[in-house]
mmCIF file of C-alpha atoms in Angstrom:
data_model
loop_
_atom_site.group_PDB
_atom_site.id
_atom_site.type_symbol
_atom_site.label_atom_id
_atom_site.label_comp_id
_atom_site.label_asym_id
_atom_site.label_seq_id
_atom_site.Cartn_x
_atom_site.Cartn_y
_atom_site.Cartn_z
ATOM 1 C CA UNK A 20 -77.297 -67.671 131.990
ATOM 2 C CA UNK A 21 -74.532 -68.325 134.424
ATOM 3 C CA UNK A 22 -73.647 -65.431 136.677
ATOM 4 C CA UNK A 23 -70.607 -63.520 135.694
ATOM 5 C CA UNK A 24 -70.490 -65.194 132.041
ATOM 6 C CA UNK A 25 -69.854 -62.676 129.466
ATOM 7 C CA UNK A 26 -71.685 -63.749 126.202
ATOM 8 C CA UNK A 27 -69.359 -63.770 123.137
ATOM 9 C CA UNK A 28 -70.189 -63.282 119.580
ATOM 10 C CA UNK A 29 -70.336 -67.015 117.867
ATOM 11 C CA UNK A 30 -71.600 -68.666 120.862
ATOM 12 C CA UNK A 31 -74.608 -71.040 120.687
ATOM 13 C CA UNK A 32 -77.040 -70.850 123.506
ATOM 14 C CA UNK A 33 -80.533 -72.078 124.107
ATOM 15 C CA UNK A 34 -83.338 -69.504 124.521
ATOM 16 C CA UNK A 35 -85.950 -70.195 126.908
ATOM 17 C CA UNK A 36 -88.561 -67.647 125.569
ATOM 18 C CA UNK A 37 -91.922 -69.366 124.581
ATOM 19 C CA UNK A 38 -92.543 -66.301 122.432
ATOM 20 C CA UNK A 39 -90.090 -68.067 119.896
ATOM 21 C CA UNK A 40 -90.855 -71.720 120.425
ATOM 22 C CA UNK A 41 -92.576 -74.223 122.789
ATOM 23 C CA UNK A 42 -89.253 -75.528 123.984
ATOM 24 C CA UNK A 43 -85.711 -74.200 124.216
ATOM 25 C CA UNK A 44 -84.245 -73.439 120.983
ATOM 26 C CA UNK A 45 -80.730 -72.951 119.864
ATOM 27 C CA UNK A 46 -79.588 -69.441 119.063
ATOM 28 C CA UNK A 47 -76.243 -67.743 117.970
ATOM 29 C CA UNK A 48 -74.867 -64.541 119.338
ATOM 30 C CA UNK A 49 -74.061 -61.946 116.726
ATOM 31 C CA UNK A 50 -73.653 -58.914 118.857
ATOM 32 C CA UNK A 51 -70.112 -57.912 119.407
ATOM 33 C CA UNK A 52 -68.393 -59.526 122.521
ATOM 34 C CA UNK A 53 -67.440 -56.207 124.216
ATOM 35 C CA UNK A 54 -71.060 -55.140 124.266
ATOM 36 C CA UNK A 55 -71.543 -57.000 127.599
ATOM 37 C CA UNK A 56 -72.902 -54.213 129.690
ATOM 38 C CA UNK A 57 -76.385 -54.212 128.196
ATOM 39 C CA UNK A 58 -79.030 -56.279 129.969
ATOM 40 C CA UNK A 59 -79.955 -57.660 126.308
ATOM 41 C CA UNK A 60 -78.187 -59.498 123.769
ATOM 42 C CA UNK A 61 -78.560 -59.666 119.785
ATOM 43 C CA UNK A 62 -78.809 -62.801 118.250
ATOM 44 C CA UNK A 63 -80.234 -65.072 115.390
ATOM 45 C CA UNK A 64 -82.401 -68.116 115.576
ATOM 46 C CA UNK A 65 -81.345 -71.468 114.390
ATOM 47 C CA UNK A 66 -83.736 -74.020 112.703
ATOM 48 C CA UNK A 67 -83.208 -77.881 111.831
ATOM 49 C CA UNK A 68 -85.870 -77.214 108.916
ATOM 50 C CA UNK A 69 -84.003 -78.121 105.713
ATOM 51 C CA UNK A 70 -83.127 -74.530 104.471
ATOM 52 C CA UNK A 71 -80.385 -75.083 101.892
ATOM 53 C CA UNK A 72 -82.621 -73.315 99.170
ATOM 54 C CA UNK A 73 -83.014 -70.021 101.422
ATOM 55 C CA UNK A 74 -80.388 -67.606 100.422
ATOM 56 C CA UNK A 75 -80.361 -66.034 103.892
ATOM 57 C CA UNK A 76 -79.485 -69.151 105.620
ATOM 58 C CA UNK A 77 -76.147 -70.541 106.723
ATOM 59 C CA UNK A 78 -75.840 -74.287 107.030
ATOM 60 C CA UNK A 79 -74.214 -75.765 110.375
ATOM 61 C CA UNK A 80 -73.365 -79.236 110.554
ATOM 62 C CA UNK A 81 -73.174 -80.498 114.242
ATOM 63 C CA UNK A 82 -69.702 -80.848 115.822
ATOM 64 C CA UNK A 83 -68.132 -81.148 119.093
ATOM 65 C CA UNK A 84 -67.257 -77.380 118.976
ATOM 66 C CA UNK A 85 -70.684 -76.237 118.250
ATOM 67 C CA UNK A 86 -72.327 -78.713 120.251
ATOM 68 C CA UNK A 87 -75.337 -79.067 118.058
ATOM 69 C CA UNK A 88 -77.108 -82.621 117.626
ATOM 70 C CA UNK A 89 -78.441 -82.333 113.931
ATOM 71 C CA UNK A 90 -77.718 -79.997 110.963
ATOM 72 C CA UNK A 91 -79.031 -76.626 111.535
ATOM 73 C CA UNK A 92 -79.353 -73.465 109.865
ATOM 74 C CA UNK A 93 -78.537 -69.653 111.122
ATOM 75 C CA UNK A 94 -81.728 -67.746 109.952
ATOM 76 C CA UNK A 95 -79.900 -64.406 109.472
ATOM 77 C CA UNK A 96 -83.321 -63.023 108.387
ATOM 78 C CA UNK A 97 -84.316 -63.583 112.062
ATOM 79 C CA UNK A 98 -82.431 -60.938 114.124
ATOM 80 C CA UNK A 99 -83.802 -60.844 117.823
ATOM 81 C CA UNK A 100 -82.811 -58.780 120.737
ATOM 82 C CA UNK A 101 -83.710 -60.471 124.053
ATOM 83 C CA UNK A 102 -82.969 -60.088 127.669
ATOM 84 C CA UNK A 103 -79.787 -62.090 128.678
ATOM 85 C CA UNK A 104 -81.669 -63.905 131.313
ATOM 86 C CA UNK A 105 -83.665 -65.591 128.782
ATOM 87 C CA UNK A 106 -80.595 -67.665 127.539
ATOM 88 C CA UNK A 107 -80.619 -70.986 128.925
ATOM 89 C CA UNK A 108 -77.284 -73.110 128.497
ATOM 90 C CA UNK A 109 -74.059 -72.822 126.601
ATOM 91 C CA UNK A 110 -74.243 -75.297 123.888
ATOM 92 C CA UNK A 111 -70.994 -74.415 121.976
ATOM 93 C CA UNK A 112 -69.550 -71.993 119.608
ATOM 94 C CA UNK A 113 -68.976 -71.702 115.666
ATOM 95 C CA UNK A 114 -65.655 -71.114 114.140
ATOM 96 C CA UNK A 115 -64.626 -67.909 112.707
ATOM 97 C CA UNK A 116 -65.233 -68.901 109.091
ATOM 98 C CA UNK A 117 -68.887 -69.600 109.919
ATOM 99 C CA UNK A 118 -69.108 -66.179 111.598
ATOM 100 C CA UNK A 119 -67.927 -64.582 108.575
ATOM 101 C CA UNK A 120 -70.691 -66.207 106.460
ATOM 102 C CA UNK A 121 -73.197 -64.991 108.915
ATOM 103 C CA UNK A 122 -71.755 -61.639 108.988
ATOM 104 C CA UNK A 123 -71.852 -61.530 105.201
ATOM 105 C CA UNK A 124 -75.641 -62.650 105.262
ATOM 106 C CA UNK A 125 -76.481 -60.148 107.777
ATOM 107 C CA UNK A 126 -74.943 -57.443 105.797
ATOM 108 C CA UNK A 127 -77.188 -58.782 102.808
ATOM 109 C CA UNK A 128 -80.285 -58.923 105.070
ATOM 110 C CA UNK A 129 -79.733 -55.266 106.475
ATOM 111 C CA UNK A 130 -78.400 -53.932 103.217
ATOM 112 C CA UNK A 131 -75.027 -52.785 104.677
ATOM 113 C CA UNK A 132 -72.440 -52.234 102.156
ATOM 114 C CA UNK A 133 -68.684 -51.285 102.798
ATOM 115 C CA UNK A 134 -69.089 -47.698 101.579
ATOM 116 C CA UNK A 135 -72.315 -47.050 103.713
ATOM 117 C CA UNK A 136 -69.760 -47.502 106.733
ATOM 118 C CA UNK A 137 -68.394 -44.460 108.235
ATOM 119 C CA UNK A 138 -65.874 -44.860 111.113
ATOM 120 C CA UNK A 139 -66.441 -42.439 113.979
#
């Protein structure tokens, strides 16, 4: 990750960690953008495996904005926290509408309901 770059929610980066794949793979940042003081970042893994029938996955078609080369799926059931130093290169970013779909799926995976949330 370039020095001084603050990761932003919705950005797609490559992940360099061999624990998750033998080569760098795309991931999407799902952590709030303002939480950049941490050494780690919360993200979801992406896959190009056809996953239309898996309800926790969000389909992403390639575009110049997201930088993906082939249709991919955000695996909202694969939430990972990694050190920021494991991020490789910035690939692109997702549209707000797509991030809303991802947030909805994350809420389902984590079983978070609106009435469970109490404002501090």
